[in-house]
Short mmCIF file of C-alpha atoms in Angstrom, two decimals:
data_model
loop_
_atom_site.label_atom_id
_atom_site.label_comp_id
_atom_site.label_asym_id
_atom_site.label_seq_id
_atom_site.Cartn_x
_atom_site.Cartn_y
_atom_site.Cartn_z
CA MET A 27 -15.09 6.70 -10.01
CA GLU A 28 -11.54 9.11 -9.27
CA THR A 29 -13.55 10.84 -7.09
CA ARG A 30 -14.70 7.39 -5.08
CA THR A 31 -10.56 6.58 -4.91
CA VAL A 32 -10.16 9.58 -3.42
CA VAL A 33 -12.08 10.41 -0.38
CA ALA A 34 -11.80 6.19 0.05
CA GLU A 35 -7.98 6.79 0.75
CA PHE A 36 -8.73 9.39 2.52
CA ILE A 37 -11.22 7.89 4.93
CA GLY A 38 -9.38 5.02 4.97
CA THR A 39 -5.45 6.84 6.21
CA ALA A 40 -7.61 8.72 9.01
CA MET A 41 -8.85 4.94 10.13
CA LEU A 42 -5.81 3.62 10.28
CA VAL A 43 -4.46 6.81 12.49
CA LEU A 44 -7.29 6.94 14.65
CA PHE A 45 -7.55 3.16 15.84
CA GLY A 46 -3.70 2.84 15.05
CA VAL A 47 -2.10 5.54 16.20
CA GLY A 48 -4.89 5.80 19.11
CA SER A 49 -3.86 1.73 20.33
CA LEU A 50 -0.52 3.61 21.17
CA VAL A 51 -2.56 6.66 22.78
CA LEU A 52 -4.46 5.59 24.43
CA ALA A 53 -4.59 0.98 25.39
CA GLY A 54 -0.20 1.13 25.11
CA ASP A 55 0.43 0.86 28.49
CA TYR A 56 -2.45 -2.16 28.70
CA ILE A 57 -1.72 -4.44 25.33
CA ASN A 58 2.05 -3.24 24.24
CA ALA A 59 4.12 -2.97 22.05
CA LEU A 60 2.58 -6.90 21.08
CA GLY A 61 -1.39 -5.21 20.94
CA ILE A 62 -0.09 -2.18 19.43
CA SER A 63 1.21 -3.92 16.24
CA LEU A 64 -1.96 -6.04 16.19
CA ALA A 65 -3.98 -2.91 16.06
CA PHE A 66 -2.44 -2.00 12.85
CA GLY A 67 -2.47 -4.52 11.59
CA PHE A 68 -5.94 -5.68 11.63
CA THR A 69 -6.69 -1.84 11.23
CA LEU A 70 -5.34 -2.19 7.87
CA ILE A 71 -7.32 -5.86 6.96
CA ALA A 72 -10.42 -4.57 7.82
CA ILE A 73 -10.08 -0.93 5.86
CA ALA A 74 -8.43 -3.13 3.12
CA PHE A 75 -11.62 -6.11 2.36
CA ALA A 76 -13.87 -2.33 2.91
CA PHE A 77 -12.17 -0.21 -0.13
CA GLY A 78 -9.89 -2.42 -1.58
CA ARG A 79 -11.84 -2.88 -4.35
CA ILE A 80 -12.47 0.24 -4.91
CA SER A 81 -8.82 2.45 -4.34
CA GLY A 82 -6.50 -0.29 -4.09
CA CYS A 83 -6.33 1.17 -0.08
CA HIS A 84 -2.66 1.40 -0.31
CA ILE A 85 -3.42 4.35 2.42
CA ASN A 86 0.49 4.99 2.96
CA PRO A 87 2.83 7.92 0.69
CA ALA A 88 4.85 5.68 0.81
CA VAL A 89 3.01 2.51 -0.88
CA THR A 90 1.46 5.23 -3.02
CA LEU A 91 5.22 5.99 -4.38
CA GLY A 92 5.77 2.04 -4.98
CA VAL A 93 2.60 0.98 -6.59
CA LEU A 94 3.51 4.78 -9.09
CA LEU A 95 7.29 3.50 -9.75
CA ALA A 96 5.84 -0.14 -10.67
CA ARG A 97 3.33 1.51 -13.62
CA ARG A 98 0.16 0.83 -12.16
CA ILE A 99 -1.22 3.80 -11.78
CA ASP A 100 0.42 7.48 -13.44
CA ILE A 101 1.52 10.37 -11.67
CA ARG A 102 -2.17 12.77 -11.24
CA THR A 103 -3.39 10.08 -9.96
CA ALA A 104 -0.24 9.22 -7.21
CA VAL A 105 -1.24 13.38 -6.13
CA GLN A 106 -4.21 13.16 -5.90
CA TYR A 107 -3.71 9.64 -3.65
CA TRP A 108 -1.20 11.78 -1.72
CA VAL A 109 -2.96 14.41 -0.45
CA ALA A 110 -5.93 11.81 0.57
CA GLN A 111 -2.99 10.51 2.75
CA PHE A 112 -1.74 13.54 3.72
CA VAL A 113 -5.38 15.50 4.92
CA GLY A 114 -6.65 12.96 5.65
CA ALA A 115 -4.18 11.83 8.41
CA ILE A 116 -4.58 14.82 10.26
CA VAL A 117 -8.35 14.59 10.32
CA GLY A 118 -7.86 10.98 12.10
CA ALA A 119 -4.86 12.73 14.67
CA ALA A 120 -7.69 15.49 15.18
CA ILE A 121 -10.67 13.11 15.80
CA LEU A 122 -7.80 10.71 18.55
CA PHE A 123 -6.64 13.85 19.68
CA LEU A 124 -10.23 15.17 21.10
CA LEU A 125 -10.68 12.19 22.59
CA ALA A 126 -7.09 11.62 23.82
CA ASN A 127 -8.28 15.41 25.50
CA GLN A 128 -11.12 13.29 27.63
CA VAL A 129 -8.56 11.08 29.32
CA PRO A 130 -7.75 12.44 32.88
CA ARG A 131 -3.66 12.68 32.89
CA LEU A 132 -3.24 11.72 29.78
CA GLN A 133 -0.34 13.83 27.87
CA THR A 134 -0.18 14.19 25.12
CA ALA A 135 1.78 17.31 24.49
CA GLY A 136 5.54 15.42 22.94
CA ALA A 137 4.13 12.37 21.83
CA PHE A 138 0.99 11.42 20.76
CA GLY A 139 2.24 8.64 19.36
CA SER A 140 4.59 10.38 17.53
CA ASN A 141 8.57 8.98 15.97
CA GLY A 142 11.32 9.46 17.63
CA TYR A 143 14.93 8.82 17.25
CA GLY A 144 17.55 9.48 20.16
CA GLY A 145 16.33 10.54 23.25
CA ARG A 146 13.05 10.10 21.24
CA SER A 147 13.51 6.19 20.33
CA PRO A 148 12.52 3.64 23.69
CA VAL A 149 15.82 2.05 22.94
CA GLY A 150 17.70 5.64 22.40
CA MET A 151 18.98 4.68 18.28
CA GLY A 152 20.63 7.55 16.49
CA ALA A 153 18.94 9.64 13.00
CA GLY A 154 21.63 6.78 11.57
CA GLY A 155 19.73 3.75 12.87
CA ALA A 156 16.53 5.24 12.69
CA PHE A 157 16.94 5.79 9.19
CA LEU A 158 18.41 2.26 8.09
CA ALA A 159 15.85 0.63 10.50
CA GLU A 160 11.93 2.63 8.48
CA VAL A 161 13.58 1.95 4.57
CA LEU A 162 14.26 -1.40 5.75
CA LEU A 163 10.38 -2.07 7.01
CA THR A 164 8.61 -0.67 4.84
CA PHE A 165 11.02 -2.22 2.73
CA LEU A 166 9.25 -5.25 3.58
CA LEU A 167 5.37 -3.92 4.25
CA VAL A 168 6.10 -2.34 0.22
CA PHE A 169 7.27 -4.95 -1.84
CA VAL A 170 5.00 -7.81 0.07
CA PHE A 171 1.56 -4.71 -1.09
CA LEU A 172 3.81 -4.82 -4.46
CA THR A 173 3.93 -8.59 -4.45
CA VAL A 174 0.56 -9.49 -3.45
CA THR A 175 -1.62 -7.56 -5.29
CA HIS A 176 -1.14 -7.57 -9.19
CA ALA A 177 -3.73 -4.66 -10.32
CA VAL A 178 -4.71 -1.37 -8.28
CA PRO A 179 -7.55 -2.77 -7.09
CA MET A 180 -7.10 -5.04 -3.93
CA VAL A 181 -9.10 -8.04 -4.09
CA GLY A 182 -10.13 -11.37 -2.29
CA ALA A 183 -7.17 -12.17 -0.09
CA GLU A 184 -5.05 -9.93 -0.64
CA PRO A 185 -5.67 -7.94 2.57
CA ILE A 186 -4.17 -10.30 4.80
CA PRO A 187 -0.50 -10.62 4.17
CA VAL A 188 -0.41 -6.81 4.37
CA GLY A 189 -2.13 -6.67 6.60
CA LEU A 190 0.72 -9.05 8.59
CA ALA A 191 3.41 -7.26 6.98
CA LEU A 192 2.69 -4.08 8.82
CA ALA A 193 2.28 -5.93 11.85
CA ALA A 194 5.15 -7.85 12.02
CA ALA A 195 6.93 -4.25 11.16
CA ASN A 196 5.44 -2.55 14.09
CA LEU A 197 6.82 -5.32 16.04
CA ILE A 198 10.38 -5.28 14.72
CA GLY A 199 10.04 -0.82 15.11
CA ILE A 200 8.68 0.25 17.72
CA PRO A 201 10.77 -0.13 20.07
CA LEU A 202 13.54 1.09 17.95
CA THR A 203 11.00 4.42 16.25
CA TRP A 204 7.38 3.68 17.08
CA ALA A 205 7.87 2.14 13.75
CA SER A 206 6.28 4.61 10.87
CA VAL A 207 6.52 3.06 7.58
CA ASN A 208 3.99 5.54 6.10
CA PRO A 209 4.52 9.43 5.99
CA ALA A 210 1.08 9.45 6.26
CA ARG A 211 0.74 7.95 9.98
CA SER A 212 3.87 10.31 11.10
CA PHE A 213 2.81 13.18 10.95
CA GLY A 214 -0.27 13.70 11.40
CA PRO A 215 0.21 13.17 15.11
CA ALA A 216 3.34 14.92 14.58
CA ILE A 217 1.54 18.20 13.86
CA PHE A 218 -0.49 17.97 17.77
CA ALA A 219 2.36 16.48 19.20
CA GLY A 220 4.08 19.62 18.30
CA GLY A 221 7.90 19.62 20.23
CA ASP A 222 10.78 17.56 18.85
CA ALA A 223 7.98 15.76 17.76
CA LEU A 224 8.03 17.94 14.99
CA GLY A 225 11.77 18.68 14.86
CA GLN A 226 12.17 14.68 13.90
CA LEU A 227 9.20 14.65 10.96
CA TRP A 228 11.07 14.52 8.16
CA LEU A 229 12.60 11.57 8.82
CA PHE A 230 10.17 9.84 9.49
CA ILE A 231 8.83 11.54 5.28
CA VAL A 232 12.13 10.39 3.83
CA ALA A 233 12.97 6.90 5.08
CA PRO A 234 9.95 4.92 3.86
CA LEU A 235 9.96 6.72 0.85
CA VAL A 236 13.09 5.38 0.12
CA GLY A 237 12.11 2.26 1.27
CA GLY A 238 8.84 2.72 -1.21
CA VAL A 239 11.23 2.51 -4.05
CA LEU A 240 14.10 0.29 -2.81
CA ALA A 241 10.70 -2.39 -2.72
CA ALA A 242 9.69 -1.01 -6.42
CA ALA A 243 13.27 -1.66 -8.01
CA VAL A 244 13.94 -5.22 -5.78
CA HIS A 245 9.86 -5.96 -7.24
CA ARG A 246 10.37 -5.28 -10.82
CA PHE A 247 13.81 -7.41 -11.03
CA THR A 248 12.48 -10.55 -9.80
CA HIS A 249 8.91 -10.52 -10.29
CA LEU A 250 8.35 -8.26 -14.32
CA HIS A 251 12.12 -9.77 -15.03
CA PRO A 252 12.53 -11.66 -18.64
CA ALA A 253 12.73 -14.95 -16.23
CA GLY A 254 9.20 -14.24 -15.36
CA ARG A 255 8.01 -13.98 -19.63
CA ALA A 256 7.03 -18.02 -19.44
CA GLU A 257 4.78 -16.97 -16.45
CA ARG A 258 3.02 -13.97 -17.31
CA GLU A 259 2.53 -16.04 -21.28
CA GLU A 260 1.04 -19.46 -19.87
CA ALA A 261 -1.27 -16.55 -17.64
CA HIS A 262 -2.48 -14.94 -20.38
CA PRO A 263 -1.99 -17.21 -22.95
CA PRO A 264 -1.56 -15.72 -27.23
CA PRO A 265 -4.42 -14.84 -29.51
CA ALA A 266 -6.44 -17.53 -30.79
CA THR A 267 -5.49 -16.04 -34.77
CA GLY A 268 -2.15 -15.64 -36.00
CA PRO A 269 -0.43 -13.03 -38.22
CA TRP A 270 -2.77 -11.07 -40.84
CA GLY A 271 -5.38 -12.59 -38.88
CA ARG A 272 -5.13 -16.40 -39.55
CA MET A 273 -6.52 -18.74 -37.13
CA ARG A 274 -3.99 -21.09 -35.72
CA GLY A 275 -4.33 -24.58 -38.43
CA GLY A 276 -4.24 -21.92 -41.25
CA HIS A 277 -7.42 -20.84 -41.83
CA ARG A 278 -9.41 -17.45 -41.95
CA PRO A 279 -12.01 -16.70 -40.06
CA GLU A 280 -13.70 -14.86 -42.80
CA ALA A 281 -12.68 -18.60 -44.90
CA GLY A 282 -16.25 -19.93 -42.80
CA GLY A 283 -14.29 -23.54 -41.72
CA PRO A 284 -14.81 -25.33 -38.43
CA GLU A 285 -12.63 -23.60 -36.68
CA THR A 286 -15.10 -19.93 -36.84
CA LYS A 287 -18.27 -22.88 -36.79
CA GLY A 288 -19.59 -20.60 -40.31
CA PRO A 289 -22.03 -22.35 -42.88
CA GLU A 290 -20.81 -25.73 -44.62
CA THR A 291 -18.99 -25.48 -47.59
CA LYS A 292 -21.07 -27.93 -50.75
CA GLY A 293 -18.88 -29.35 -53.39
CA PRO A 294 -20.18 -30.44 -56.88
CA GLU A 295 -21.70 -33.88 -54.87
CA ALA A 296 -23.85 -32.69 -53.05
CA ALA A 297 -25.85 -30.62 -55.86
#
């Protein structure tokens, strides 16, 4: 089971980088920020429907950190997820790099869908603003993820709001920093871009992780606060037996009362 989850995170992250970042590298001039944002969101939704039941489809170290702090997974599982995500991002970026090199006059050095601030930001945003933007955008993504999911597997319609949150984060973040909100998504392309992309990579690893921590803290207050206990107890009612094994109503389960459907006790009149 652990092998399946790790492989799912590896493949999922590779696909997100290949198709999400690929939309920016290969088709950015044709689909613009809106199209790139939708490509990221739709790709995440598709991958989550494919792998959500296996690993929960984090495919993002910041999401894994938020899930770890929410106590849904242990540290050993989190480390396995992180390794799979970063390796998957490198493989996805490598495949995209090979594909991009087949396109004539396509520039990959120094860019290649990597994130940046200052002169590498579309609007020239400085390091401080870029850090704050990445923290807030990652907070949105991780908070939505923690809110709509209630266990490790991602089931039902849960992938849809998570994918929409990623699309919204990209819509806002692409003009600012080219939108990371995912350390693995930034790590893979930066390796092949080189130069300043590697020099600025630290921000797009640290800031999303800070956003994940903030999201876990707020989620714990809003959804795991004592005020929400009544709602949880209603969803998971107490067991039928009370203290000392008595059934509610005063009978013991072994007494053969009507609650346990045991044999009927006969009195003297029935003899």
